[in-house]
Amino acid sequence: MTATRVLVLNSGSSSLKYQLLDMRDSSRLAAGLVERIGEQTSRLKHTPLASGGDAREADGPIADHDAALKAVAQELSRDGLGLDSPDLAAIGHRVVHGGMFFTEPTVIDDAVIAEIERLIPVAPLHNPANLTGIRTARALRPDLPQVAVFDTAFHTTMPESAARYAIDPRIADRHRIRRYGFHGTSHAYVSRATAALLGRAPEDVNVIVLHLGNGASASAVRGGRCVDTSMGLTPLEGLVMGTRSGDLDPAVIFHLARVGGMSMDEIDTLLNKRSGLFGLCGDNDMREIRRRIDEGDEAAALAFDIYVHRLKKYIGAYYAVLGTVDAVAFTAGVGENAAPVREAAVAGLEGLGLAVDPERNAVRGDRPRIVSPDSARVAVAVVPTDEELEIATQTYALVGKNT
Ligand code: ADP
C-alpha cells in the first residue's frame, strides 16, 4: 500500500478529536480538538506535530460537525497534510457501542451505519455523535475507506457467565440487556503492551488491566482475550469514576424515585454526572483530591478511600476469575500518574504476590514500566494507553487486507 497515513476521528456530541498518523513508523503528524461545536464559543486547537510548529488556536462559532471537520481539513492543508492527499489511506472512527454484532473493526458501508444506528437505544449519548462524525467524513471523502473501531469489540470474547445479568433472559434479549464493557481499545492495547513489557507473547500471559481516567474500568484478560470487565450495559457499572457512581444496589434507583421523588432523568444525571469522586467531595481530578488530602481535608480522604476500596475489590475479583495473574497494569490519567492510587490499590495484597516498590512507583515517565519489586510474583506495571494509535493500527491493518 503506498498511502500510509490514517486519520483517527473521535467524535463526541459537541467535540471532535483527531490525530493524523503515519503508519510507516506510527508517528503522529498532527493532532487536535474542536470543542463546543454548535456554540458561539467554539474553539479549534491544532498541533502540527510533524513540523514541530507551535499549536494554533482559533476561536469563533463552528456550527456543526461538518463545519468542524472542514476547519480541521483546512488546518491540515496548511501543514501540507490535506485530506485530499493521495497519502491518506483511511479514516478510523472510534465508535462507542458495537453491541454483540461488531466483534472487530469493520469497514463502514450503509449497512454498518444502519447497525450502529440500531444500537442507539443502548448508547443514546455516544453512538449518535459517532455517527455524525462518520457521515461528515464520508461526505468529505466518499472514495476513502472508513473503518469503525468499537469500544465494545474487545469484550465480545467474554463468556456468557460474565456477560449476562441474572435476569429473565427473554426480557434481557428483547431489550439487548447484557454486559458489553467499554474502553476496549485501551484494554486491548494495554494488555498487549504489558505482555511485551514482560517479554512474552500475549497468548502466554494473564493480565488485569485498570484503565483509570475520568471514566474508569477494569478487565481480566486471559491469554490476550477479555474474560471479564467492570463496565456493563453502559459505562456506569463498576469502579468509582470521576463523576459516575459505578456499582450500587439497583434498589437505590427505586428508592430515589419512590421515596426521593426524583424523575428517571434526574437519577440518570445524578449517577452519571454528579456522583463518583465529584459527588463524594466536589472534585473529580485526582491531583486536586491529593492536594486536599495533604491539607487534611476529610471529605477528599474518604472519597479517595472509597475509590481505592472498590479498585481493590476488582483486583481481587479478577484475580479469582483468572486463577493465575502475571501482571496488573495501571493506565490512563489516574493510573499512569497517581502513584498513591497504585500504592493504595495493592497495599496488603502481598499474599496474592502483589506489591509496589516505593521508589519505582514514584518515578514518572511516559514509557511502560514495572513498579513492583523484582521479587514480586506478579508484576505491577504502568503502561500508558494509546487509543488513537490502536485505532490507527487496526484501521490500517484492515484496509491493507482489503486492498
Ligand atoms: P478521560 O477519561 O477524560 O480520557 P484521562 O485518561 O485523560 O481521562 O484522565 C483524566 C484524569 O486523570 C483527571 O481527571 C485526573 O483525575 C487524572 N490525572 C491526570 N493527571 C494526573 C496527575 N498528574 N496526577 C494524578 N491524577 C492525574
Coordinates of C-alpha atoms and ligand atoms in Angstrom, one line a residue:
M1 CA 0.0 0.0 0.0
T2 CA 1.6 3.3 -1.0
A3 CA -0.8 5.5 1.1
T4 CA 0.4 5.3 4.7
R5 CA -1.5 8.0 6.6
V6 CA -4.5 7.3 8.8
L7 CA -6.7 10.0 10.2
V8 CA -8.3 9.0 13.5
L9 CA -11.6 10.7 14.5
N10 CA -13.2 10.6 17.9
S11 CA -16.5 12.4 17.5
G12 CA -18.4 13.5 20.7
S13 CA -21.7 15.3 20.9
S14 CA -20.1 18.7 20.9
S15 CA -16.5 17.9 20.2
L16 CA -14.2 16.3 17.5
K17 CA -10.8 15.0 18.5
Y18 CA -8.4 13.9 15.8
Q19 CA -4.9 12.6 15.1
L20 CA -3.1 12.0 11.8
L21 CA -0.6 9.2 11.9
D22 CA 2.0 7.9 9.5
M23 CA 1.8 4.1 9.8
R24 CA 5.3 3.5 8.4
D25 CA 6.6 4.4 11.9
S26 CA 3.4 5.1 13.8
S27 CA 4.5 8.7 14.1
R28 CA 2.0 11.5 14.8
L29 CA 1.9 14.1 12.1
A30 CA -0.8 16.3 13.6
A31 CA -3.3 16.3 16.5
G32 CA -6.1 18.5 17.7
L33 CA -9.5 19.1 19.1
V34 CA -12.6 21.1 18.2
E35 CA -14.7 21.9 21.3
R36 CA -18.1 23.4 21.9
I37 CA -19.4 22.7 18.4
G38 CA -22.7 24.4 17.8
E39 CA -22.0 27.2 20.3
Q40 CA -20.8 30.7 19.7
T41 CA -17.6 30.0 21.7
S42 CA -16.3 27.0 19.6
R43 CA -12.5 26.5 19.7
L44 CA -10.2 24.6 17.4
K45 CA -6.8 23.7 18.7
H46 CA -4.4 22.2 16.2
T47 CA -0.9 20.9 16.8
P48 CA 1.3 20.4 13.8
L49 CA 3.5 17.6 15.2
A50 CA 5.3 16.7 12.0
S51 CA 6.8 20.2 11.6
G52 CA 7.3 20.7 15.4
G53 CA 5.5 24.0 15.0
D54 CA 3.5 25.8 17.7
A55 CA -0.1 24.8 18.4
R56 CA -2.6 27.0 16.7
E57 CA -5.9 28.1 18.3
A58 CA -8.9 29.6 16.6
D59 CA -12.0 30.8 18.4
G60 CA -15.3 31.5 16.8
P61 CA -18.6 29.8 16.1
I62 CA -18.4 26.4 14.4
A63 CA -22.0 25.4 13.6
D64 CA -21.8 21.6 13.3
H65 CA -19.5 18.6 12.8
D66 CA -19.4 19.2 9.1
A67 CA -18.0 22.7 9.6
A68 CA -15.7 21.3 12.3
L69 CA -14.2 18.7 10.0
K70 CA -13.8 21.2 7.2
A71 CA -11.9 23.5 9.6
V72 CA -9.7 20.6 10.6
A73 CA -9.1 19.8 6.9
Q74 CA -8.0 23.4 6.4
E75 CA -5.6 23.3 9.2
L76 CA -4.1 20.1 7.9
S77 CA -3.8 21.6 4.4
R78 CA -1.8 24.5 5.9
D79 CA 0.7 21.9 7.1
G80 CA 0.8 20.2 3.7
L81 CA -1.2 17.2 5.1
G82 CA -4.6 17.9 3.5
L83 CA -7.3 15.3 3.5
D84 CA -7.3 15.3 -0.3
S85 CA -3.7 13.9 -0.3
P86 CA -3.2 10.5 -2.0
D87 CA -1.1 9.6 1.0
L88 CA -4.2 9.3 3.2
A89 CA -5.1 5.6 3.3
A90 CA -8.1 5.6 5.5
I91 CA -10.1 7.3 8.3
G92 CA -10.6 5.3 11.5
H93 CA -13.5 6.2 13.7
R94 CA -13.9 5.5 17.4
V95 CA -17.4 4.1 17.9
V96 CA -18.5 3.5 21.5
H97 CA -21.2 0.8 21.1
G98 CA -20.9 -2.1 18.7
G99 CA -23.3 -4.4 20.6
M100 CA -22.8 -8.1 20.0
F101 CA -22.8 -7.6 16.3
F102 CA -19.4 -5.9 15.9
T103 CA -16.6 -8.1 17.3
E104 CA -13.9 -6.5 15.3
P105 CA -13.0 -3.3 13.4
T106 CA -15.3 -3.0 10.3
V107 CA -15.1 -1.2 7.0
I108 CA -18.0 1.2 7.0
D109 CA -20.8 0.9 4.5
D110 CA -24.5 1.8 4.6
A111 CA -25.4 -1.5 6.3
V112 CA -22.8 -0.8 9.0
I113 CA -24.2 2.6 9.6
A114 CA -27.7 1.2 9.9
E115 CA -26.5 -1.3 12.5
I116 CA -24.7 1.4 14.5
E117 CA -27.9 3.3 14.4
R118 CA -29.9 0.3 15.6
L119 CA -27.7 0.4 18.7
I120 CA -28.6 3.9 19.7
P121 CA -31.1 2.8 22.3
V122 CA -28.3 1.2 24.3
A123 CA -25.8 4.1 23.7
P124 CA -28.1 7.2 23.4
L125 CA -25.3 9.7 24.2
H126 CA -22.4 8.2 22.2
N127 CA -23.5 6.4 19.1
P128 CA -25.4 9.4 17.5
A129 CA -22.3 11.6 18.0
N130 CA -20.0 8.9 16.5
L131 CA -22.4 8.5 13.5
T132 CA -22.3 12.3 12.9
G133 CA -18.5 12.1 12.6
I134 CA -18.8 9.1 10.2
R135 CA -21.4 10.8 8.0
T136 CA -19.4 14.0 7.9
A137 CA -16.1 12.3 7.0
R138 CA -17.8 10.1 4.3
A139 CA -19.3 13.2 2.7
L140 CA -15.9 14.8 2.6
R141 CA -14.0 11.8 1.2
P142 CA -16.6 9.4 -0.2
D143 CA -13.9 7.5 -2.1
L144 CA -11.8 6.7 1.0
P145 CA -12.1 3.6 3.1
Q146 CA -13.5 4.4 6.6
V147 CA -13.3 2.0 9.4
A148 CA -15.3 1.8 12.7
V149 CA -13.3 0.6 15.7
F150 CA -15.6 -0.3 18.6
D151 CA -15.0 0.3 22.3
T152 CA -17.0 -2.9 23.0
A153 CA -15.3 -5.2 20.5
F154 CA -12.5 -6.4 22.7
H155 CA -15.0 -7.6 25.3
T156 CA -17.1 -9.7 23.0
T157 CA -15.0 -12.7 23.9
M158 CA -16.4 -12.6 27.5
P159 CA -18.1 -15.9 28.4
E160 CA -21.9 -15.8 28.9
S161 CA -21.3 -16.3 32.6
A162 CA -19.6 -12.9 32.8
A163 CA -21.7 -11.1 30.1
R164 CA -25.2 -12.0 31.4
Y165 CA -27.0 -10.3 34.2
A166 CA -29.1 -12.6 36.4
I167 CA -32.4 -11.5 35.0
D168 CA -35.1 -13.3 32.8
P169 CA -33.2 -13.9 29.6
R170 CA -36.3 -13.3 27.5
I171 CA -36.6 -9.8 28.9
A172 CA -32.8 -9.3 28.6
D173 CA -32.8 -10.4 24.9
R174 CA -35.8 -8.4 24.0
H175 CA -34.1 -5.2 25.2
R176 CA -30.5 -6.3 24.4
I177 CA -29.6 -6.1 28.0
R178 CA -26.2 -7.7 28.8
R179 CA -22.7 -6.6 29.9
Y180 CA -20.9 -5.1 26.9
G181 CA -18.0 -3.4 28.5
F182 CA -16.2 -0.3 27.2
H183 CA -12.7 1.2 26.8
G184 CA -12.0 -2.0 24.9
T185 CA -9.5 -0.3 22.5
S186 CA -7.4 0.7 25.6
H187 CA -7.7 -2.7 27.3
A188 CA -6.6 -4.4 24.1
Y189 CA -3.7 -2.1 23.6
V190 CA -2.5 -2.1 27.2
S191 CA -2.8 -5.9 27.7
R192 CA -0.7 -6.5 24.6
A193 CA 1.8 -3.8 25.7
T194 CA 2.0 -5.3 29.1
A195 CA 2.9 -8.7 27.6
A196 CA 5.6 -7.0 25.5
L197 CA 7.0 -5.3 28.7
L198 CA 7.2 -8.8 30.3
G199 CA 9.0 -10.0 27.1
R200 CA 6.2 -12.6 26.5
A201 CA 3.6 -13.3 23.9
P202 CA 0.0 -12.0 24.7
E203 CA -1.3 -15.6 24.4
D204 CA 1.0 -16.6 27.3
V205 CA 0.0 -14.1 29.9
N206 CA -2.9 -13.2 32.2
V207 CA -3.3 -9.5 32.9
I208 CA -5.6 -7.4 35.0
V209 CA -5.9 -4.0 33.2
L210 CA -7.0 -1.0 35.3
H211 CA -8.0 1.9 33.0
L212 CA -8.4 4.8 35.4
G213 CA -9.2 8.0 33.6
N214 CA -12.2 10.2 34.2
G215 CA -14.2 7.1 33.2
A216 CA -12.6 4.0 34.7
S217 CA -12.9 0.3 34.1
A218 CA -11.0 -2.9 34.9
S219 CA -10.7 -6.0 32.8
A220 CA -9.5 -9.6 33.2
V221 CA -7.5 -10.7 30.1
R222 CA -6.6 -14.3 29.7
G223 CA -4.0 -15.0 27.0
G224 CA -4.9 -11.9 25.1
R225 CA -8.7 -12.4 25.3
C226 CA -11.0 -10.5 27.6
V227 CA -12.9 -12.8 30.1
D228 CA -14.5 -10.1 32.3
T229 CA -14.8 -6.3 32.5
S230 CA -16.3 -4.0 35.0
M231 CA -18.5 -1.8 32.8
G232 CA -21.8 -3.3 31.7
L233 CA -24.8 -2.4 29.6
T234 CA -23.5 1.2 29.8
P235 CA -20.3 2.8 31.2
L236 CA -22.0 3.4 34.6
E237 CA -21.2 0.0 36.2
G238 CA -18.1 -1.0 38.1
L239 CA -15.4 1.2 39.5
V240 CA -15.9 4.6 41.2
M241 CA -15.2 7.2 38.5
G242 CA -14.7 10.9 38.2
T243 CA -18.4 11.7 38.1
R244 CA -20.1 8.2 37.9
S245 CA -21.0 6.1 40.9
G246 CA -20.0 2.7 39.5
D247 CA -21.6 -0.3 41.2
L248 CA -24.6 0.3 43.5
D249 CA -27.6 -1.6 44.7
P250 CA -30.2 -1.2 41.8
A251 CA -32.8 -0.6 44.5
V252 CA -31.2 2.8 45.2
I253 CA -32.8 3.8 42.0
F254 CA -36.3 2.7 43.0
H255 CA -35.7 4.3 46.4
L256 CA -34.7 7.7 44.9
A257 CA -37.8 7.5 42.6
R258 CA -40.4 6.4 45.1
V259 CA -39.1 8.0 48.3
G260 CA -36.9 10.8 47.0
G261 CA -39.4 11.8 44.3
M262 CA -36.8 12.1 41.6
S263 CA -37.5 11.6 38.0
M264 CA -35.6 9.0 35.9
D265 CA -33.7 11.8 34.1
E266 CA -32.7 13.3 37.4
I267 CA -31.5 10.0 38.7
D268 CA -29.6 9.4 35.4
T269 CA -27.9 12.8 35.8
L270 CA -27.1 12.2 39.5
L271 CA -25.4 8.8 38.9
N272 CA -23.6 9.7 35.7
K273 CA -22.6 13.3 36.2
R274 CA -22.9 14.1 39.9
S275 CA -21.5 11.0 41.6
G276 CA -18.2 9.3 41.9
L277 CA -15.3 11.3 43.2
F278 CA -17.1 14.5 42.3
G279 CA -20.3 13.6 44.1
L280 CA -18.3 12.5 47.2
C281 CA -16.1 15.5 47.6
G282 CA -16.8 18.1 44.9
D283 CA -13.7 17.4 42.9
N284 CA -13.1 14.8 40.2
D285 CA -9.5 15.5 39.5
M286 CA -7.2 13.2 41.4
R287 CA -4.5 15.9 41.6
E288 CA -6.8 18.2 43.4
I289 CA -8.0 15.4 45.7
R290 CA -4.5 14.5 46.7
R291 CA -3.7 18.2 47.4
R292 CA -6.8 18.5 49.6
I293 CA -5.8 15.3 51.5
D294 CA -2.4 16.7 52.1
E295 CA -4.1 19.7 53.7
G296 CA -6.2 17.4 56.0
D297 CA -9.5 17.5 54.1
E298 CA -11.7 14.7 55.4
A299 CA -14.2 14.5 52.5
A300 CA -11.3 14.2 50.0
A301 CA -9.7 11.5 52.1
L302 CA -13.0 9.5 52.3
A303 CA -13.5 9.9 48.5
F304 CA -10.0 8.5 47.9
D305 CA -10.6 5.6 50.3
I306 CA -13.9 4.7 48.6
Y307 CA -12.3 4.9 45.2
V308 CA -9.4 2.6 46.3
H309 CA -11.6 0.2 48.2
R310 CA -13.6 -0.5 45.0
L311 CA -10.5 -0.8 42.9
K312 CA -9.0 -3.4 45.3
K313 CA -12.2 -5.4 45.3
Y314 CA -12.0 -5.6 41.5
I315 CA -8.3 -6.6 41.6
G316 CA -9.3 -9.5 44.0
A317 CA -12.3 -10.5 41.9
Y318 CA -10.4 -10.6 38.6
Y319 CA -7.5 -12.5 40.3
A320 CA -10.1 -15.1 41.2
V321 CA -11.6 -15.1 37.7
L322 CA -8.1 -15.6 36.1
G323 CA -6.7 -18.0 38.7
T324 CA -3.2 -17.0 37.9
V325 CA -2.1 -13.5 37.2
D326 CA 1.2 -12.4 35.6
A327 CA 0.6 -8.6 35.7
V328 CA -1.6 -5.8 37.0
A329 CA -1.4 -2.9 34.6
F330 CA -2.4 0.7 35.5
T331 CA -3.2 3.0 32.7
A332 CA -5.0 6.3 31.7
G333 CA -4.8 9.7 33.5
V334 CA -5.0 8.4 37.1
G335 CA -3.4 5.0 36.5
E336 CA -0.4 6.5 34.8
N337 CA 0.2 9.5 37.1
A338 CA -1.2 8.9 40.5
A339 CA 1.4 6.8 42.4
P340 CA -0.6 7.0 45.7
V341 CA -3.6 5.3 44.0
R342 CA -1.3 2.4 42.7
E343 CA 0.3 2.0 46.1
A344 CA -3.0 2.0 48.0
A345 CA -4.7 -0.3 45.5
V346 CA -2.2 -3.2 46.1
A347 CA -1.5 -2.4 49.8
G348 CA -1.9 -5.5 51.9
L349 CA -2.1 -7.8 48.8
E350 CA 1.4 -9.3 49.4
G351 CA -0.4 -12.7 49.9
L352 CA -1.5 -12.5 46.3
G353 CA 2.1 -11.7 45.2
L354 CA 1.2 -8.1 44.7
A355 CA 3.3 -5.1 45.9
V356 CA 4.8 -1.9 44.6
D357 CA 8.4 -0.8 45.2
P358 CA 8.0 2.8 46.6
E359 CA 11.0 4.2 44.6
R360 CA 10.0 2.7 41.3
N361 CA 6.4 3.7 41.9
A362 CA 7.4 7.3 42.4
V363 CA 9.3 7.6 39.1
R364 CA 7.3 9.5 36.5
G365 CA 7.6 8.8 32.8
D366 CA 5.7 8.1 29.6
R367 CA 7.2 4.7 28.9
P368 CA 5.8 1.3 30.0
R369 CA 7.5 0.3 33.3
I370 CA 7.3 -2.2 36.1
V371 CA 6.8 -0.7 39.6
S372 CA 6.8 -3.9 41.7
P373 CA 10.0 -5.2 43.4
D374 CA 12.0 -7.8 41.4
S375 CA 11.0 -10.4 44.0
A376 CA 7.2 -10.0 43.4
R377 CA 5.3 -12.9 42.0
V378 CA 3.0 -10.6 40.0
A379 CA 4.4 -7.6 38.0
V380 CA 2.7 -4.3 38.8
A381 CA 3.1 -2.2 35.7
V382 CA 2.3 1.3 34.5
V383 CA 1.5 1.1 30.8
P384 CA 0.5 4.4 29.1
T385 CA -2.5 3.8 26.9
D386 CA -2.7 5.0 23.3
E387 CA -6.2 4.6 21.9
E388 CA -5.5 6.6 18.8
L389 CA -2.6 4.5 17.8
E390 CA -4.6 1.4 18.4
I391 CA -7.5 2.7 16.2
A392 CA -5.0 3.7 13.5
T393 CA -3.2 0.3 13.7
Q394 CA -6.5 -1.6 13.4
T395 CA -7.8 0.6 10.7
Y396 CA -4.6 0.3 8.6
A397 CA -4.4 -3.4 9.1
L398 CA -8.0 -3.8 7.9
V399 CA -7.6 -1.5 4.9
G400 CA -4.3 -3.2 3.9
K401 CA -6.0 -6.6 4.0
N402 CA -8.8 -5.3 1.7
T403 CA -6.7 -3.6 -1.0
Ligands
ADP1 P1 -10.5 10.7 30.0 O1 -11.3 9.6 30.7 O2 -11.2 12.0 30.0 O3 -9.8 10.3 28.7 P2 -7.8 10.7 31.2 O4 -7.4 9.3 31.0 O5 -7.1 11.8 30.5 O6 -9.4 10.9 31.1 O7 -7.7 11.0 32.8 C1 -8.1 12.3 33.3 C2 -7.9 12.2 34.8 O8 -6.6 11.8 35.1 C3 -8.1 13.6 35.5 O9 -9.4 13.8 35.8 C4 -7.2 13.4 36.8 O10 -8.1 12.8 37.8 C5 -6.2 12.4 36.4 N1 -4.8 12.9 36.3 C6 -4.3 13.5 35.2 N2 -3.0 13.8 35.5 C7 -2.8 13.5 36.8 C8 -1.7 13.6 37.7 N3 -0.5 14.1 37.4 N4 -1.8 13.1 38.9 C9 -3.0 12.5 39.3 N5 -4.1 12.4 38.5 C10 -4.0 12.9 37.3

